[in-house]
Amino acid sequence: MALESSCDETAAALVENGREVIAEVVASQADDFAAWGGVVPEIAARGHVAYLPTVVEQVLRQAGVDSAAVDAVAVAAWPGLVGSLLGAVSTAKVLARRWKVPLVAVDHIQAHLAAVHLNHSRVDYPLVGLVASGGHSHYYLMEAPGQGSLLGGTIDDAAGEAFDKAAAILELGYPGGPIIDRLAQIGDPKAFDLPRSLLKDDRLALSFSGLKTALLYRVKGPKGRDPLQLDQDGLADAAASFQAAVVACLVGKLQQAVQATGVTHVALGGGVACNSGLRKAVRQCAETHGWTVSLPEPRHCIDNAAMVGALAAPCLGRGEISDDTLAPLPTGAAGPRRLKIG
Ligand code: KG4
Ligand code: ZN
């Protein structure tokens, strides 16, 4: 039984052997946050407390089993919003104790990459992994699920955050990524000349804040004066141009990561890995350069619990078992935090 509540999705899944999803439920609060233009941490945390017992119940019912069928409880315990994480971590501790099974705590970002195992296709290691989500945009050299090193990533905004902010500038709604993706399909990616920051830089670093500002100035005019009056075609052109710039940066740096490591197996994860432009560009690049690519299904790219189960299985196999002292870790901290008493 895997649980996830690091941001605004409350999710549970029953996963067998880290590969087969027996049942899964995701309760999203995204609609509640549309009015706010983003996640309000305290509201998200309260939602998790309300939804967690129900999503666990629903998963067991969907699978047609009772708790006796569960042989471990897994939870994404870091990083994330600490109030949000607390929901799934507390629930997982209670369930593991009540069901007398091991508790496995995993890293949410690494779980995004482990989602490729849910495809049933073969995944080769080592691989270069790109996690692009609302909170993270980083490249990793992975030796095994959950075991690897950070190669580089964003120095300011995450790619998903940039999509969400671009959608806010264009007044398209929240979350912005899927809306921009849809609009981009009918727009001209060359209509707006937008920067591809750090693309020619040797460092494996991404930056999206300049791109966001360039879009803002272009759309609203310098100092907010003289805004463009964009009709549906104009909005589609802006969306397509913005998406093309983000995709060029993500794929350009992926190529750089492959060149630097000599590793030609590539995996993607995180909400932005749903993006149709990114998926197409990565597949094209793979064909051109002879890489193999593992892409999770879109429902396993955005936050979900099946990915937690996918990573928990190899962790359990390696004996990485947690206990009641497990506490959630907010974004920015590394590794599990344990209570030290006396
Ligand atoms: O992985 P995720 O669900 O949550 C985090 O761990 O952050 O990612 C959410 C992010 C949001 O910023 C959302 O706008 C973006 O993923 N996203 C997309 C698409 N679908 C979701 N971005 C671009 N294109 C999409 N199709
Ligand atoms: Zn995530």
Short mmCIF file of C-alpha atoms and ligand atoms in Angstrom, two decimals:
data_model
loop_
_atom_site.label_atom_id
_atom_site.label_comp_id
_atom_site.label_asym_id
_atom_site.label_seq_id
_atom_site.Cartn_x
_atom_site.Cartn_y
_atom_site.Cartn_z
CA MET A 1 0.00 0.00 0.00
CA ALA A 2 1.62 3.24 -1.17
CA LEU A 3 0.61 6.74 -0.03
CA GLU A 4 1.41 10.20 -1.42
CA SER A 5 0.38 13.64 -0.12
CA SER A 6 3.38 15.90 -0.69
CA CYS A 7 1.50 18.75 -2.39
CA ASP A 8 -2.20 18.94 -3.32
CA GLU A 9 -2.94 15.37 -4.47
CA THR A 10 -4.05 12.78 -1.89
CA ALA A 11 -3.21 9.40 -3.39
CA ALA A 12 -3.12 5.73 -2.48
CA ALA A 13 -2.25 2.70 -4.60
CA LEU A 14 -1.79 -1.03 -4.24
CA VAL A 15 1.27 -2.07 -6.24
CA GLU A 16 2.64 -5.58 -6.66
CA ASN A 17 6.40 -6.15 -7.03
CA GLY A 18 6.91 -2.45 -7.78
CA ARG A 19 5.53 -2.99 -11.28
CA GLU A 20 1.90 -3.91 -11.36
CA VAL A 21 -0.72 -1.41 -10.25
CA ILE A 22 -3.57 -3.42 -8.70
CA ALA A 23 -5.65 -0.36 -7.76
CA GLU A 24 -5.08 3.37 -7.43
CA VAL A 25 -7.03 6.43 -6.36
CA VAL A 26 -6.01 10.11 -6.59
CA ALA A 27 -8.09 12.82 -4.93
CA SER A 28 -6.95 16.13 -6.39
CA GLN A 29 -7.53 19.52 -4.81
CA ALA A 30 -6.35 21.31 -7.99
CA ASP A 31 -9.86 22.66 -8.72
CA ASP A 32 -10.05 24.17 -5.21
CA PHE A 33 -6.81 26.02 -5.86
CA ALA A 34 -7.77 27.44 -9.26
CA ALA A 35 -9.35 30.43 -7.49
CA TRP A 36 -6.11 31.07 -5.59
CA GLY A 37 -3.83 30.64 -8.62
CA GLY A 38 -1.70 28.12 -6.72
CA VAL A 39 -1.52 25.76 -3.76
CA VAL A 40 -2.32 27.19 -0.31
CA PRO A 41 -0.30 24.88 2.00
CA GLU A 42 -2.62 24.99 5.03
CA ILE A 43 -5.72 24.25 2.93
CA ALA A 44 -3.89 21.40 1.15
CA ALA A 45 -2.84 19.89 4.51
CA ARG A 46 -6.43 19.97 5.80
CA GLY A 47 -7.64 18.30 2.60
CA HIS A 48 -5.18 15.41 3.07
CA VAL A 49 -6.39 14.82 6.63
CA ALA A 50 -9.96 14.64 5.33
CA TYR A 51 -9.29 12.46 2.24
CA LEU A 52 -6.59 9.98 3.33
CA PRO A 53 -8.80 7.44 5.20
CA THR A 54 -11.20 7.40 2.23
CA VAL A 55 -8.59 6.92 -0.51
CA VAL A 56 -7.02 4.00 1.41
CA GLU A 57 -10.48 2.43 1.86
CA GLN A 58 -11.31 2.95 -1.83
CA VAL A 59 -8.08 1.34 -3.02
CA LEU A 60 -8.70 -1.79 -0.92
CA ARG A 61 -12.29 -1.94 -2.21
CA GLN A 62 -11.20 -1.40 -5.84
CA ALA A 63 -8.65 -4.23 -5.47
CA GLY A 64 -11.23 -6.47 -3.78
CA VAL A 65 -8.87 -7.34 -0.92
CA ASP A 66 -8.57 -6.53 2.77
CA SER A 67 -5.57 -5.38 4.75
CA ALA A 68 -4.30 -8.97 5.12
CA ALA A 69 -3.19 -8.75 1.47
CA VAL A 70 -0.83 -5.87 2.24
CA ASP A 71 2.77 -6.83 2.99
CA ALA A 72 4.28 -3.35 3.37
CA VAL A 73 3.19 0.29 3.66
CA ALA A 74 5.14 2.86 1.64
CA VAL A 75 5.06 6.64 1.81
CA ALA A 76 6.73 9.58 0.07
CA ALA A 77 8.21 11.31 3.12
CA TRP A 78 10.31 14.04 1.50
CA PRO A 79 10.57 16.59 -0.07
CA GLY A 80 7.34 18.61 -0.27
CA LEU A 81 5.12 20.90 1.78
CA VAL A 82 5.68 19.74 5.32
CA GLY A 83 2.04 20.10 6.41
CA SER A 84 0.97 18.11 3.36
CA LEU A 85 3.60 15.37 3.81
CA LEU A 86 2.55 14.96 7.42
CA GLY A 87 -0.83 13.54 6.34
CA ALA A 88 0.50 10.52 4.43
CA VAL A 89 3.48 9.98 6.75
CA SER A 90 1.25 9.84 9.86
CA THR A 91 -1.28 7.60 8.12
CA ALA A 92 1.45 5.26 6.85
CA LYS A 93 2.94 4.93 10.34
CA VAL A 94 -0.46 4.08 11.84
CA LEU A 95 -1.30 1.56 9.08
CA ALA A 96 2.10 -0.18 9.23
CA ARG A 97 1.74 -0.58 12.98
CA ARG A 98 -1.88 -1.73 12.82
CA TRP A 99 -1.28 -4.17 9.96
CA LYS A 100 2.06 -5.33 11.46
CA VAL A 101 3.99 -4.82 8.20
CA PRO A 102 7.20 -2.91 7.35
CA LEU A 103 7.09 0.84 6.76
CA VAL A 104 9.09 2.09 3.74
CA ALA A 105 9.81 5.81 3.37
CA VAL A 106 10.86 7.06 -0.08
CA ASP A 107 11.98 10.24 -1.80
CA HIS A 108 9.17 11.84 -3.83
CA ILE A 109 11.51 13.02 -6.64
CA GLN A 110 13.08 9.61 -6.99
CA ALA A 111 9.59 8.08 -7.00
CA HIS A 112 8.79 10.23 -10.07
CA LEU A 113 11.68 8.53 -11.91
CA ALA A 114 10.76 5.05 -10.61
CA ALA A 115 7.33 5.47 -12.27
CA VAL A 116 8.97 4.20 -15.49
CA HIS A 117 8.88 0.69 -13.96
CA LEU A 118 5.06 0.77 -14.00
CA ASN A 119 5.16 0.52 -17.79
CA HIS A 120 6.03 -3.19 -17.71
CA SER A 121 8.74 -2.40 -20.27
CA ARG A 122 12.39 -3.11 -19.65
CA VAL A 123 14.32 -0.29 -17.97
CA ASP A 124 18.11 -0.37 -18.20
CA TYR A 125 20.51 1.13 -15.66
CA PRO A 126 22.53 3.27 -15.42
CA LEU A 127 20.20 5.89 -16.85
CA VAL A 128 20.02 9.66 -17.09
CA GLY A 129 16.82 10.82 -15.41
CA LEU A 130 15.09 14.16 -15.81
CA VAL A 131 12.46 15.05 -13.21
CA ALA A 132 10.51 18.11 -14.34
CA SER A 133 7.61 19.03 -12.08
CA GLY A 134 6.01 21.97 -10.32
CA GLY A 135 8.72 21.98 -7.66
CA HIS A 136 11.77 20.40 -9.33
CA SER A 137 13.66 20.33 -12.62
CA HIS A 138 16.76 18.22 -12.19
CA TYR A 139 18.97 15.73 -14.00
CA TYR A 140 20.24 12.62 -12.25
CA LEU A 141 22.62 9.80 -13.06
CA MET A 142 20.76 6.77 -11.67
CA GLU A 143 22.53 3.47 -10.91
CA ALA A 144 19.38 1.75 -9.63
CA PRO A 145 15.90 2.91 -8.56
CA GLY A 146 16.40 5.48 -5.79
CA GLN A 147 20.21 5.27 -6.01
CA GLY A 148 22.02 7.90 -8.01
CA SER A 149 23.60 11.34 -8.02
CA LEU A 150 22.43 14.81 -8.97
CA LEU A 151 24.01 16.10 -12.21
CA GLY A 152 22.41 19.56 -12.29
CA GLY A 153 19.17 21.41 -12.63
CA THR A 154 17.36 24.69 -12.33
CA ILE A 155 18.92 27.65 -10.59
CA ASP A 156 15.57 29.42 -10.16
CA ASP A 157 12.08 28.31 -11.22
CA ALA A 158 11.10 24.71 -11.88
CA ALA A 159 9.72 23.98 -15.38
CA GLY A 160 6.18 23.31 -14.09
CA GLU A 161 6.26 26.47 -12.00
CA ALA A 162 7.27 28.38 -15.16
CA PHE A 163 4.33 26.85 -17.08
CA ASP A 164 1.97 27.81 -14.25
CA LYS A 165 3.30 31.38 -14.12
CA ALA A 166 3.18 31.78 -17.90
CA ALA A 167 -0.46 30.66 -17.81
CA ALA A 168 -1.11 33.24 -15.08
CA ILE A 169 0.48 35.98 -17.26
CA LEU A 170 -1.75 34.89 -20.16
CA GLU A 171 -4.74 34.65 -17.75
CA LEU A 172 -5.44 31.08 -18.81
CA GLY A 173 -6.11 29.43 -15.43
CA TYR A 174 -4.43 26.95 -13.07
CA PRO A 175 -2.62 24.56 -13.28
CA GLY A 176 -1.11 26.13 -16.36
CA GLY A 177 0.92 23.26 -17.85
CA PRO A 178 -1.96 21.23 -19.31
CA ILE A 179 -3.71 24.41 -20.60
CA ILE A 180 -0.58 25.69 -22.35
CA ASP A 181 0.06 22.20 -23.75
CA ARG A 182 -3.46 22.09 -25.28
CA LEU A 183 -3.25 25.63 -26.71
CA ALA A 184 0.28 25.10 -28.03
CA GLN A 185 -1.00 22.40 -30.40
CA ILE A 186 -2.76 25.06 -32.49
CA GLY A 187 -0.21 27.88 -32.11
CA ASP A 188 2.93 28.95 -33.98
CA PRO A 189 6.04 28.23 -31.84
CA LYS A 190 8.01 30.88 -33.77
CA ALA A 191 5.47 33.69 -33.31
CA PHE A 192 7.16 35.10 -30.18
CA ASP A 193 10.94 35.36 -29.97
CA LEU A 194 11.63 34.12 -26.41
CA PRO A 195 15.02 33.37 -24.78
CA ARG A 196 16.50 29.91 -24.19
CA SER A 197 18.52 30.77 -21.10
CA LEU A 198 21.83 28.99 -20.41
CA LEU A 199 21.39 26.72 -23.42
CA LYS A 200 24.88 27.58 -24.72
CA ASP A 201 26.38 27.42 -21.22
CA ASP A 202 28.63 24.42 -20.41
CA ARG A 203 27.09 23.99 -16.97
CA LEU A 204 24.20 21.56 -16.61
CA ALA A 205 21.98 24.36 -15.34
CA LEU A 206 18.49 25.52 -16.28
CA SER A 207 16.92 28.94 -15.73
CA PHE A 208 13.32 29.84 -16.48
CA SER A 209 12.91 33.18 -14.68
CA GLY A 210 14.25 35.24 -17.63
CA LEU A 211 11.92 33.43 -20.02
CA LYS A 212 8.97 34.17 -17.75
CA THR A 213 9.91 37.87 -17.55
CA ALA A 214 10.41 38.05 -21.32
CA LEU A 215 6.89 36.68 -21.82
CA LEU A 216 5.51 39.15 -19.26
CA TYR A 217 7.10 42.17 -20.97
CA ARG A 218 6.04 40.95 -24.38
CA VAL A 219 2.42 40.42 -23.33
CA LYS A 220 1.90 43.30 -20.91
CA GLY A 221 4.32 45.78 -22.50
CA PRO A 222 7.26 47.40 -20.64
CA LYS A 223 6.21 48.42 -17.11
CA GLY A 224 2.78 46.92 -17.73
CA ARG A 225 1.86 49.66 -20.21
CA ASP A 226 0.72 48.92 -23.71
CA PRO A 227 -0.52 45.31 -23.27
CA LEU A 228 -1.10 43.15 -26.34
CA GLN A 229 -4.75 42.37 -27.07
CA LEU A 230 -4.44 38.64 -27.66
CA ASP A 231 -7.31 36.77 -29.29
CA GLN A 232 -7.50 32.95 -29.18
CA ASP A 233 -4.93 32.62 -32.02
CA GLY A 234 -2.59 35.08 -30.30
CA LEU A 235 -2.86 33.15 -27.01
CA ALA A 236 -2.15 29.89 -28.86
CA ASP A 237 0.95 31.48 -30.46
CA ALA A 238 2.17 32.74 -27.07
CA ALA A 239 1.57 29.28 -25.51
CA ALA A 240 3.34 27.48 -28.39
CA SER A 241 6.31 29.87 -28.27
CA PHE A 242 6.64 29.56 -24.49
CA GLN A 243 6.39 25.76 -24.58
CA ALA A 244 8.95 25.57 -27.40
CA ALA A 245 11.44 27.57 -25.31
CA VAL A 246 10.97 25.37 -22.20
CA VAL A 247 11.21 22.16 -24.26
CA ALA A 248 14.36 23.40 -26.07
CA CYS A 249 16.06 24.04 -22.73
CA LEU A 250 14.98 20.75 -21.10
CA VAL A 251 15.98 18.66 -24.14
CA GLY A 252 19.16 20.64 -24.85
CA LYS A 253 20.41 20.01 -21.31
CA LEU A 254 19.31 16.36 -21.51
CA GLN A 255 21.60 16.00 -24.53
CA GLN A 256 24.36 17.65 -22.52
CA ALA A 257 23.77 15.21 -19.62
CA VAL A 258 23.94 12.24 -21.98
CA GLN A 259 27.17 13.54 -23.53
CA ALA A 260 28.76 14.23 -20.14
CA THR A 261 27.94 10.77 -18.72
CA GLY A 262 28.13 8.63 -21.86
CA VAL A 263 24.87 7.01 -20.66
CA THR A 264 22.29 6.66 -23.42
CA HIS A 265 19.34 5.28 -21.43
CA VAL A 266 17.05 8.18 -20.56
CA ALA A 267 14.00 8.38 -18.28
CA LEU A 268 11.58 11.21 -17.61
CA GLY A 269 9.28 11.87 -14.67
CA GLY A 270 7.21 14.60 -13.01
CA GLY A 271 4.13 16.53 -14.15
CA VAL A 272 5.93 18.29 -17.02
CA ALA A 273 6.78 14.87 -18.49
CA CYS A 274 3.06 14.81 -19.51
CA ASN A 275 3.82 17.63 -21.93
CA SER A 276 3.18 16.46 -25.49
CA GLY A 277 5.86 18.77 -26.95
CA LEU A 278 8.48 17.48 -24.51
CA ARG A 279 7.55 13.80 -25.07
CA LYS A 280 7.75 14.27 -28.85
CA ALA A 281 11.07 16.14 -28.71
CA VAL A 282 12.67 13.54 -26.42
CA ARG A 283 11.49 10.67 -28.64
CA GLN A 284 12.84 12.45 -31.75
CA CYS A 285 16.16 13.11 -30.04
CA ALA A 286 16.35 9.45 -29.01
CA GLU A 287 15.76 8.33 -32.57
CA THR A 288 18.41 10.70 -33.91
CA HIS A 289 21.06 9.83 -31.31
CA GLY A 290 20.24 6.16 -30.66
CA TRP A 291 19.09 6.53 -27.05
CA THR A 292 16.52 4.34 -25.34
CA VAL A 293 13.79 6.31 -23.60
CA SER A 294 11.45 5.36 -20.75
CA LEU A 295 8.41 7.59 -20.33
CA PRO A 296 5.78 6.92 -17.66
CA GLU A 297 2.12 7.10 -18.68
CA PRO A 298 0.84 10.67 -18.13
CA ARG A 299 -1.24 9.62 -15.06
CA HIS A 300 1.98 8.35 -13.47
CA CYS A 301 3.90 11.56 -14.34
CA ILE A 302 1.75 13.88 -12.20
CA ASP A 303 1.75 13.21 -8.46
CA ASN A 304 0.37 9.73 -7.73
CA ALA A 305 0.92 6.90 -5.26
CA ALA A 306 1.72 4.10 -7.73
CA MET A 307 5.15 5.69 -8.30
CA VAL A 308 5.77 5.48 -4.54
CA GLY A 309 5.03 1.75 -4.71
CA ALA A 310 7.35 1.43 -7.72
CA LEU A 311 10.27 2.82 -5.72
CA ALA A 312 9.33 1.17 -2.41
CA ALA A 313 9.69 -2.38 -3.79
CA PRO A 314 13.44 -2.13 -4.56
CA CYS A 315 13.96 -0.16 -1.32
CA LEU A 316 12.27 -2.95 0.64
CA GLY A 317 14.40 -5.49 -1.25
CA ARG A 318 17.51 -3.61 -0.10
CA GLY A 319 16.27 -3.65 3.51
CA GLU A 320 15.61 0.09 3.62
CA ILE A 321 12.92 -0.07 6.29
CA SER A 322 11.73 2.84 8.38
CA ASP A 323 10.18 3.01 11.85
CA ASP A 324 7.87 5.11 14.02
CA THR A 325 10.49 7.86 14.39
CA LEU A 326 10.04 8.79 10.71
CA ALA A 327 9.18 12.48 10.24
CA PRO A 328 8.45 14.32 6.99
CA LEU A 329 11.12 16.54 5.49
CA PRO A 330 10.24 19.78 3.69
CA THR A 331 11.66 20.86 0.31
CA GLY A 332 15.31 21.82 0.47
CA ALA A 333 16.38 19.27 3.06
CA ALA A 334 18.04 16.00 2.07
CA GLY A 335 17.44 12.48 3.33
CA PRO A 336 15.10 11.17 6.01
CA ARG A 337 14.85 12.92 9.35
CA ARG A 338 14.71 10.75 12.45
CA LEU A 339 13.95 11.76 15.99
CA LYS A 340 16.91 11.36 18.32
CA ILE A 341 15.81 10.75 21.89
CA GLY A 342 18.11 11.16 24.87
O1 KG4 B 1 4.71 16.24 -10.52
P1 KG4 B 1 3.60 17.19 -10.24
O2 KG4 B 1 2.18 16.66 -10.26
O3 KG4 B 1 3.79 17.88 -8.86
C1 KG4 B 1 5.05 18.21 -8.32
O4 KG4 B 1 5.74 17.31 -7.79
O5 KG4 B 1 5.40 19.41 -8.46
O6 KG4 B 1 3.75 18.39 -11.29
C2 KG4 B 1 2.82 19.41 -11.38
C3 KG4 B 1 3.29 20.36 -12.45
C4 KG4 B 1 2.43 21.63 -12.55
O7 KG4 B 1 3.30 22.74 -12.54
C5 KG4 B 1 1.72 21.46 -13.89
O8 KG4 B 1 1.43 22.69 -14.54
C6 KG4 B 1 2.73 20.65 -14.67
O9 KG4 B 1 3.23 19.72 -13.74
N1 KG4 B 1 2.11 19.91 -15.78
C7 KG4 B 1 2.41 20.16 -17.07
C8 KG4 B 1 1.55 19.32 -17.84
N2 KG4 B 1 0.77 18.60 -16.99
C9 KG4 B 1 1.13 18.98 -15.73
N3 KG4 B 1 3.31 20.99 -17.64
C10 KG4 B 1 3.37 21.02 -18.98
N4 KG4 B 1 2.56 20.27 -19.78
C11 KG4 B 1 1.65 19.42 -19.27
N5 KG4 B 1 0.88 18.68 -20.07
ZN ZN B 2 5.76 15.53 -7.81
#
